[in-house]
XYZ file of C-alpha atoms in Angstrom:
261
model
C -41.112 32.112 19.873
C -42.505 35.416 18.657
C -46.215 36.077 18.200
C -45.592 36.247 14.451
C -44.149 32.723 14.465
C -47.067 31.438 16.529
C -49.417 32.954 13.948
C -47.457 31.167 11.226
C -47.922 27.832 13.003
C -51.673 28.400 13.087
C -51.619 29.423 9.416
C -49.681 26.268 8.460
C -52.219 24.074 10.243
C -55.092 25.868 8.476
C -53.418 25.529 5.078
C -52.752 21.815 5.559
C -56.416 21.263 6.362
C -57.448 23.352 3.337
C -55.142 21.364 1.039
C -56.666 18.094 2.242
C -60.177 19.380 1.593
C -59.285 20.666 -1.872
C -57.652 17.357 -2.842
C -60.607 15.360 -1.506
C -62.985 17.575 -3.484
C -60.962 17.160 -6.676
C -60.140 20.891 -6.834
C -56.677 20.492 -8.351
C -55.992 24.128 -9.176
C -57.030 25.297 -5.727
C -54.927 22.570 -4.130
C -51.926 23.682 -6.196
C -52.315 27.299 -5.074
C -52.757 26.257 -1.438
C -49.656 24.058 -1.563
C -47.660 27.056 -2.779
C -48.954 29.138 0.130
C -48.170 26.267 2.512
C -44.563 25.993 1.317
C -44.120 29.745 1.714
C -45.554 29.707 5.247
C -43.362 26.744 6.232
C -40.261 28.570 4.956
C -41.205 31.668 6.958
C -41.692 29.480 10.044
C -38.241 27.924 9.532
C -36.706 31.405 9.317
C -38.460 32.441 12.525
C -37.178 29.303 14.246
C -33.649 30.074 13.039
C -33.890 33.568 14.551
C -34.872 32.061 17.890
C -31.983 29.590 17.730
C -29.542 32.426 17.077
C -30.534 34.300 20.239
C -27.826 34.427 22.929
C -27.863 31.383 25.182
C -28.107 33.444 28.374
C -31.124 35.325 27.052
C -32.965 32.106 26.222
C -32.236 30.615 29.632
C -33.511 33.688 31.434
C -36.812 33.744 29.586
C -37.631 30.133 30.522
C -40.166 28.128 28.510
C -41.435 30.220 25.603
C -44.366 27.976 24.702
C -46.766 25.621 26.473
C -45.618 21.992 26.455
C -47.955 20.845 23.671
C -46.716 23.620 21.403
C -43.096 22.767 22.182
C -43.789 19.156 21.215
C -45.670 20.284 18.103
C -42.704 22.411 17.099
C -40.218 19.554 17.561
C -42.368 17.086 15.622
C -42.789 19.464 12.710
C -39.043 19.967 12.610
C -38.508 16.170 12.493
C -41.260 15.620 9.931
C -42.051 12.082 11.121
C -43.601 10.347 14.162
C -41.161 10.327 17.071
C -40.700 8.976 20.568
C -40.679 11.335 23.574
C -36.929 10.813 24.097
C -36.142 12.171 20.612
C -38.646 15.008 20.959
C -36.947 16.097 24.185
C -33.512 15.879 22.562
C -34.610 18.070 19.648
C -36.195 20.636 21.930
C -33.166 20.861 24.195
C -30.729 20.982 21.263
C -32.358 24.030 19.736
C -34.047 25.832 22.608
C -32.149 24.954 25.791
C -35.450 24.581 27.556
C -36.370 21.633 29.743
C -39.069 19.087 29.039
C -40.169 16.710 31.771
C -40.553 13.152 30.385
C -43.397 12.318 32.763
C -45.477 15.144 31.329
C -45.040 13.833 27.802
C -46.288 10.424 28.931
C -49.719 11.815 29.740
C -49.839 14.364 26.919
C -51.366 12.079 24.279
C -54.083 10.943 26.711
C -54.862 14.581 27.492
C -55.121 15.338 23.779
C -57.524 12.428 23.239
C -59.720 13.548 26.118
C -59.782 17.063 24.677
C -60.745 15.786 21.224
C -63.502 13.554 22.593
C -65.002 16.392 24.628
C -64.834 18.978 21.812
C -63.915 17.375 18.452
C -61.895 19.514 16.015
C -61.987 22.549 18.290
C -58.184 22.982 18.170
C -56.055 23.758 15.101
C -54.097 20.558 15.733
C -53.837 17.638 18.153
C -50.833 15.624 19.268
C -51.989 12.144 18.399
C -50.752 8.602 17.938
C -48.903 7.097 15.033
C -50.890 4.060 13.855
C -49.591 0.580 13.085
C -50.227 -0.387 9.461
C -51.550 -3.871 10.299
C -54.060 -3.233 13.095
C -54.341 0.563 12.859
C -53.710 0.567 16.599
C -51.606 3.150 18.441
C -47.911 2.599 17.750
C -46.347 2.291 21.184
C -44.478 5.419 22.264
C -44.734 7.365 18.997
C -46.345 10.795 18.772
C -47.578 12.456 15.586
C -49.505 15.576 14.564
C -53.149 15.431 13.517
C -52.663 17.785 10.567
C -50.195 15.398 8.908
C -51.615 13.157 6.224
C -52.867 9.761 7.359
C -50.111 8.076 5.326
C -47.480 10.069 7.245
C -48.946 8.924 10.554
C -49.086 5.228 9.657
C -46.116 3.025 10.555
C -45.322 0.112 8.225
C -42.386 -2.330 8.241
C -39.996 0.134 6.584
C -41.388 3.266 8.228
C -39.068 3.416 11.261
C -36.031 3.576 8.961
C -37.732 5.972 6.544
C -38.744 8.228 9.441
C -35.207 8.112 10.819
C -33.729 9.159 7.461
C -36.384 11.821 6.906
C -35.694 13.366 10.308
C -31.938 13.228 9.692
C -32.360 15.195 6.472
C -34.604 17.797 8.067
C -32.278 18.228 11.060
C -29.238 18.513 8.801
C -30.935 21.114 6.618
C -31.988 23.049 9.691
C -28.465 23.041 11.134
C -27.036 24.075 7.780
C -29.041 27.316 7.985
C -27.742 28.194 11.456
C -24.361 30.011 11.635
C -23.454 28.483 15.011
C -25.825 25.634 15.940
C -23.974 24.813 19.169
C -22.597 21.539 20.563
C -25.961 20.048 21.591
C -27.384 20.391 18.114
C -24.265 18.884 16.548
C -24.326 15.964 19.002
C -27.935 15.325 18.067
C -27.097 15.272 14.368
C -24.167 12.940 15.036
C -26.559 10.451 16.662
C -28.240 10.225 13.272
C -25.071 10.389 11.171
C -23.422 7.528 13.082
C -26.205 5.212 11.867
C -26.232 6.265 8.200
C -23.659 4.682 5.881
C -21.345 7.263 4.350
C -22.704 10.181 6.389
C -19.528 10.962 8.384
C -16.437 9.187 9.665
C -16.538 11.031 12.994
C -18.199 13.911 14.805
C -15.172 16.126 14.151
C -15.419 15.922 10.364
C -19.211 15.727 10.086
C -20.970 18.289 7.920
C -24.725 18.797 7.768
C -24.716 18.732 3.961
C -22.942 15.364 3.849
C -25.352 13.865 6.392
C -28.356 15.044 4.363
C -26.868 13.671 1.145
C -26.127 10.245 2.642
C -29.575 10.041 4.242
C -31.265 11.000 0.964
C -29.295 8.335 -0.928
C -30.527 5.582 1.395
C -34.031 7.027 1.602
C -34.338 6.714 -2.166
C -33.991 2.943 -1.786
C -36.852 2.561 0.701
C -39.190 5.453 -0.142
C -41.476 3.915 -2.796
C -42.037 0.589 -1.042
C -42.744 2.321 2.255
C -45.094 4.833 0.648
C -47.093 2.086 -1.066
C -47.532 0.155 2.182
C -48.495 3.234 4.157
C -50.948 4.570 1.584
C -52.777 1.241 1.493
C -53.059 1.267 5.290
C -54.111 4.922 5.279
C -56.927 4.112 2.859
C -58.207 1.398 5.201
C -57.989 3.788 8.140
C -60.060 6.448 6.400
C -62.676 3.880 5.408
C -62.912 1.901 8.651
C -62.098 4.223 11.555
C -64.172 6.977 13.069
C -62.724 10.440 13.724
C -61.349 9.577 17.166
C -59.788 6.312 15.990
C -58.175 7.981 12.986
C -56.210 10.167 15.404
C -55.692 7.885 18.387
C -55.985 4.387 16.972
C -58.373 1.443 17.108
C -58.587 0.091 20.653
C -61.542 -2.274 20.692
C -61.333 -4.311 17.493
C -58.984 -5.654 14.881
C -59.104 -3.954 11.503
C -59.339 -6.243 8.490
C -56.606 -5.881 5.880
C -59.270 -6.350 3.196
C -61.743 -3.935 4.712
C -64.415 -6.624 5.105
């Protein structure tokens, strides 16, 4: 990843935080302007990622890991756009970068991030944190998220696993559609999604990214509103009842009342 792309990642994190503050403060016009800047920065980041993907395979293998592990995970999660398990994060990284992630290192990554936050809160532009269960606001087992995402995005309700799956399928399909030659690993990854979406593709041979995205969007439309309502209610409880550490890494010591009492 180029230094320009790394700067874009930092800028995106800053803009997301600024949008949240503007919305919380009721500054609608400022929030609107910031959202426009955020969309532009995210598009520039996508273009930079595409350029990296288009580099010759041999060149990418020779350079070795281009980013520290936490930034590689951050990159994969932002591409997916939803909380994900380490196995999927590794698959995304390897499909687009041909680098190697060691599963054992991902296992301890979230604990390292929590220790870092506790020792120096908010000192980093982002943290790799836990997705939270909607009922207890506890860490969702095995799912990583990004601290700069909205609380509602990081909460997992009954429909959220399917919604996250469809959301990630759309984002992966759109990403592949922008790459002239995504390669066999990337196509195999997309097929893993397509094979579980009705109407997405009859087989790997005839699969197209556009058709996968369209089929995923059609099903997502069915679940989106109900899932959003459930998650936003849980997110409201989380903001009201959890401290800063718990909002990122989950409630460990107590049950959280559904009524807030």
